[in-house]
Amino acid sequence: MERFAVLGLVGLALTLCIIAGEIDLSIGSNAALAAVIVVRFTDSLGAVTALLIAVAISTTIGIIQGYFIAYLRVRAIVLTVGTLMLLRGVALFAAEEKTVMLTDFRVPDFITTKMFGYFSPASILVIFMFILVGIFMNYTRFGREIYAIGGARKEALAAGVNLKRPMIIVFAISGLCAGLGGVIIGLRSGTAQALGLQYLLLAGTVAAFIGGVSILGGKGGVIGAAIGTLTVNFLNTGLVFNVTPAFMVQLYLGVLLMVVIMFQTGSRIFDENQRRRQIISDVDARRGPLLARRQTGPP
Amino acid sequence: MSNSLIANARVTGLGFVDRLVRDYSALVVCLIGLFLVVFIVGMATAPNFLTIFNFKTIIRDAALVGIMAIGLTFVTLSGNFFLLSMKETAALCIICFATSMSSGYGFEISFLLTMGVAIIAGAAQGALIGLGGNPIVVTLGAAGLLFGLGSWWSDNLVVSFRRPHGAEWLGTGSFLGLPNITIAFILIAISAECVLRYTNFGRQVYLIGANRAAGKATGHENFSMAIKVCIIASICSAFVAIAFSAQVSSAHVNYFSSEFGSSGDMTIMVIATVMVGGNSIMGGFGSTLRTSLGAIFISTVDNMMVLHGFNSGPRVLAVGLMIVFSIIVFALVRRGSRAQE
């Protein structure tokens, strides 16, 4: 349950991105930047201020990304692969190319205390985020716009959806989740590396896909994201209990993602074939009497 | 659409200068202008920038990333975005090569084995992409899989082999004063450009990248194309892995992630090279020549910053800025050409 927090946030963010038909590759760099900032400023400004600054910066980065993606009309992967590098540079800059460390270890202690017997502050925050985003996606116009631009972008734009608004919201939430995830990791371990946290992208994507999003966009939901995160998490925990080296986890995650993709692609091809066969049989049924008449027609 | 216009230009065989003026002008001017600016600034401020030795260094640094980027350019041009598994393919290949070398097989057999592994990895990814999987997600999964396989195989240890191993000529040898790896880079760049420009296969790459529906209508499915371009990209990764392994006589899966260059990530550097060279990520527009120039450009900037004593932070930042700048210029140019129609 403890590791659920960060993975859940990243999985949630990527679920939203994939629902909108895009993917945010810069999520690991964004989280790393937030971790570096929060660890660096906790000693001088106090944990709460540092946390707010880090999350605000990450969210702002997300908003800017969303704006540019909508304004330039580029695919998100194109822009976010650039910002991946850019944010890594910024994080290196902020960390002065070192591993930054906390000197005051009361904060990590607070983060890992259990509050109501079972939940740490981080898990409560994540559960709260899940509920909030779930309500947002299901019961507000903005949430439905996100589904719309993912499932049928041209139709949504023709129906009057402004591309900028949902795109900015998606990437703002993505930045917010990345920032919160980075802050939690940074404060919990007390250290942060500018080039770390890149594994979050793979783990989050696996969580999102197990949660049932479609790569074509427009499908999936927050409950799915939670289930996917829990699955990946149980896999992780099980492997760790069996003393599996870290790289094997990556191997299993890779296999899992490939299998899910294969399944999705296969079912899509099957659907298409089925539809094609249906059309052909329809046409045949209509043409059948005609053909019969022609064969036995007047001599 | 500007893309189909370019495809037309390609297919009807307009002259090179015509095409330059029609489609490439803004981008080419931008790139050449930037290059000149960097060059002049370098000349004016950095000591030792304008020496032959330094130029050799620049091109040698560009070579490894450049070769991989040339392979990736095929994938990008054919409209399959990019592979996120470049460095992981290289990681698996370097382990394969070094294991095979250390267990006593000669260079040739190890080379062929490694290429075989690369072809299988590329074909599998290509088949999944060609069947309609999203290239980014497929290769993200493949990246985890290949990296895990490499770590598993090598048990996450350094695999090394003894010095007289028959591969020195590739790693550290030189010919006429140029390192062999530089010569390989130049040869690969020229041959890739020739393939793209003068063969049927090259034209099909452009056609499918520019307009997939038209490609399908004329009988060129993306399925076989995706497999072919992924194999090309994987072979380029394998070649880089072999060259790097021959240079240091050892292998570890992290050679391309943590100890390589300033950014700590080869894949992103390769993608950066393709983008900074000015290839359209959506496919159908660009060339391997531009990619090579992009590699040399990034290497020049990096070299200049090293001469000025910058740390890795600003250097990574500079590469990131270059990518984002190239994306923005590209999007604006495309939007301009769309507005004209």
JSON list of C-alpha atoms in Angstrom, two decimals, chain B residues 180-253:
[
{"chain": "B", "resi": 180, "resn": "ASN", "atom": "CA", "xyz": [37.25, 4.21, -38.30]},
{"chain": "B", "resi": 181, "resn": "ILE", "atom": "CA", "xyz": [34.02, 4.94, -36.49]},
{"chain": "B", "resi": 182, "resn": "THR", "atom": "CA", "xyz": [33.95, 8.38, -38.11]},
{"chain": "B", "resi": 183, "resn": "ILE", "atom": "CA", "xyz": [34.47, 6.79, -41.50]},
{"chain": "B", "resi": 184, "resn": "ALA", "atom": "CA", "xyz": [31.65, 4.34, -40.74]},
{"chain": "B", "resi": 185, "resn": "PHE", "atom": "CA", "xyz": [29.39, 7.25, -39.82]},
{"chain": "B", "resi": 186, "resn": "ILE", "atom": "CA", "xyz": [30.14, 9.05, -43.08]},
{"chain": "B", "resi": 187, "resn": "LEU", "atom": "CA", "xyz": [29.68, 5.90, -45.16]},
{"chain": "B", "resi": 188, "resn": "ILE", "atom": "CA", "xyz": [26.40, 5.01, -43.44]},
{"chain": "B", "resi": 189, "resn": "ALA", "atom": "CA", "xyz": [25.14, 8.57, -43.83]},
{"chain": "B", "resi": 190, "resn": "ILE", "atom": "CA", "xyz": [25.92, 8.60, -47.56]},
{"chain": "B", "resi": 191, "resn": "SER", "atom": "CA", "xyz": [24.49, 5.16, -48.25]},
{"chain": "B", "resi": 192, "resn": "ALA", "atom": "CA", "xyz": [21.33, 5.83, -46.24]},
{"chain": "B", "resi": 193, "resn": "GLU", "atom": "CA", "xyz": [20.78, 9.05, -48.17]},
{"chain": "B", "resi": 194, "resn": "CYS", "atom": "CA", "xyz": [21.27, 7.19, -51.45]},
{"chain": "B", "resi": 195, "resn": "VAL", "atom": "CA", "xyz": [18.82, 4.49, -50.40]},
{"chain": "B", "resi": 196, "resn": "LEU", "atom": "CA", "xyz": [16.20, 7.06, -49.47]},
{"chain": "B", "resi": 197, "resn": "ARG", "atom": "CA", "xyz": [16.67, 9.10, -52.59]},
{"chain": "B", "resi": 198, "resn": "TYR", "atom": "CA", "xyz": [17.30, 6.65, -55.39]},
{"chain": "B", "resi": 199, "resn": "THR", "atom": "CA", "xyz": [15.67, 3.33, -54.55]},
{"chain": "B", "resi": 200, "resn": "ASN", "atom": "CA", "xyz": [12.10, 2.12, -54.67]},
{"chain": "B", "resi": 201, "resn": "PHE", "atom": "CA", "xyz": [12.27, 1.34, -50.99]},
{"chain": "B", "resi": 202, "resn": "GLY", "atom": "CA", "xyz": [13.27, 4.90, -50.16]},
{"chain": "B", "resi": 203, "resn": "ARG", "atom": "CA", "xyz": [10.40, 6.36, -52.13]},
{"chain": "B", "resi": 204, "resn": "GLN", "atom": "CA", "xyz": [7.98, 3.98, -50.44]},
{"chain": "B", "resi": 205, "resn": "VAL", "atom": "CA", "xyz": [9.21, 5.17, -47.06]},
{"chain": "B", "resi": 206, "resn": "TYR", "atom": "CA", "xyz": [8.37, 8.75, -48.02]},
{"chain": "B", "resi": 207, "resn": "LEU", "atom": "CA", "xyz": [5.04, 7.77, -49.54]},
{"chain": "B", "resi": 208, "resn": "ILE", "atom": "CA", "xyz": [3.82, 5.83, -46.53]},
{"chain": "B", "resi": 209, "resn": "GLY", "atom": "CA", "xyz": [5.05, 8.51, -44.18]},
{"chain": "B", "resi": 210, "resn": "ALA", "atom": "CA", "xyz": [3.43, 11.35, -46.08]},
{"chain": "B", "resi": 211, "resn": "ASN", "atom": "CA", "xyz": [0.12, 9.69, -46.78]},
{"chain": "B", "resi": 212, "resn": "ARG", "atom": "CA", "xyz": [-0.61, 6.29, -45.35]},
{"chain": "B", "resi": 213, "resn": "ALA", "atom": "CA", "xyz": [-3.96, 5.94, -47.09]},
{"chain": "B", "resi": 214, "resn": "ALA", "atom": "CA", "xyz": [-2.40, 6.64, -50.48]},
{"chain": "B", "resi": 215, "resn": "GLY", "atom": "CA", "xyz": [0.31, 4.13, -49.70]},
{"chain": "B", "resi": 216, "resn": "LYS", "atom": "CA", "xyz": [-2.28, 1.51, -48.86]},
{"chain": "B", "resi": 217, "resn": "ALA", "atom": "CA", "xyz": [-4.27, 2.28, -51.99]},
{"chain": "B", "resi": 218, "resn": "THR", "atom": "CA", "xyz": [-1.19, 1.76, -54.14]},
{"chain": "B", "resi": 219, "resn": "GLY", "atom": "CA", "xyz": [-0.41, -1.53, -52.46]},
{"chain": "B", "resi": 220, "resn": "HIS", "atom": "CA", "xyz": [2.22, -0.48, -49.94]},
{"chain": "B", "resi": 221, "resn": "GLU", "atom": "CA", "xyz": [1.03, -1.69, -46.57]},
{"chain": "B", "resi": 222, "resn": "ASN", "atom": "CA", "xyz": [2.49, -0.19, -43.44]},
{"chain": "B", "resi": 223, "resn": "PHE", "atom": "CA", "xyz": [2.88, -3.71, -42.03]},
{"chain": "B", "resi": 224, "resn": "SER", "atom": "CA", "xyz": [5.89, -4.73, -44.07]},
{"chain": "B", "resi": 225, "resn": "MET", "atom": "CA", "xyz": [7.22, -1.19, -44.06]},
{"chain": "B", "resi": 226, "resn": "ALA", "atom": "CA", "xyz": [7.14, -0.99, -40.26]},
{"chain": "B", "resi": 227, "resn": "ILE", "atom": "CA", "xyz": [9.02, -4.26, -39.99]},
{"chain": "B", "resi": 228, "resn": "LYS", "atom": "CA", "xyz": [11.65, -3.11, -42.48]},
{"chain": "B", "resi": 229, "resn": "VAL", "atom": "CA", "xyz": [12.28, 0.27, -40.88]},
{"chain": "B", "resi": 230, "resn": "CYS", "atom": "CA", "xyz": [12.36, -1.18, -37.37]},
{"chain": "B", "resi": 231, "resn": "ILE", "atom": "CA", "xyz": [14.93, -3.72, -38.50]},
{"chain": "B", "resi": 232, "resn": "ILE", "atom": "CA", "xyz": [17.03, -0.91, -40.01]},
{"chain": "B", "resi": 233, "resn": "ALA", "atom": "CA", "xyz": [16.86, 1.05, -36.75]},
{"chain": "B", "resi": 234, "resn": "SER", "atom": "CA", "xyz": [17.74, -2.01, -34.69]},
{"chain": "B", "resi": 235, "resn": "ILE", "atom": "CA", "xyz": [20.68, -2.88, -36.92]},
{"chain": "B", "resi": 236, "resn": "CYS", "atom": "CA", "xyz": [22.02, 0.64, -36.52]},
{"chain": "B", "resi": 237, "resn": "SER", "atom": "CA", "xyz": [21.67, 0.30, -32.73]},
{"chain": "B", "resi": 238, "resn": "ALA", "atom": "CA", "xyz": [23.48, -3.04, -32.87]},
{"chain": "B", "resi": 239, "resn": "PHE", "atom": "CA", "xyz": [26.27, -1.54, -34.93]},
{"chain": "B", "resi": 240, "resn": "VAL", "atom": "CA", "xyz": [26.75, 1.26, -32.42]},
{"chain": "B", "resi": 241, "resn": "ALA", "atom": "CA", "xyz": [26.72, -1.27, -29.60]},
{"chain": "B", "resi": 242, "resn": "ILE", "atom": "CA", "xyz": [29.39, -3.37, -31.31]},
{"chain": "B", "resi": 243, "resn": "ALA", "atom": "CA", "xyz": [31.56, -0.34, -32.06]},
{"chain": "B", "resi": 244, "resn": "PHE", "atom": "CA", "xyz": [31.27, 0.90, -28.49]},
{"chain": "B", "resi": 245, "resn": "SER", "atom": "CA", "xyz": [31.98, -2.52, -27.06]},
{"chain": "B", "resi": 246, "resn": "ALA", "atom": "CA", "xyz": [35.01, -2.93, -29.31]},
{"chain": "B", "resi": 247, "resn": "GLN", "atom": "CA", "xyz": [36.26, 0.41, -28.06]},
{"chain": "B", "resi": 248, "resn": "VAL", "atom": "CA", "xyz": [36.11, -0.40, -24.35]},
{"chain": "B", "resi": 249, "resn": "SER", "atom": "CA", "xyz": [36.47, -4.22, -24.59]},
{"chain": "B", "resi": 250, "resn": "SER", "atom": "CA", "xyz": [33.59, -4.72, -22.21]},
{"chain": "B", "resi": 251, "resn": "ALA", "atom": "CA", "xyz": [29.85, -4.43, -21.89]},
{"chain": "B", "resi": 252, "resn": "HIS", "atom": "CA", "xyz": [27.23, -3.53, -19.34]},
{"chain": "B", "resi": 253, "resn": "VAL", "atom": "CA", "xyz": [23.54, -2.84, -19.84]}
]
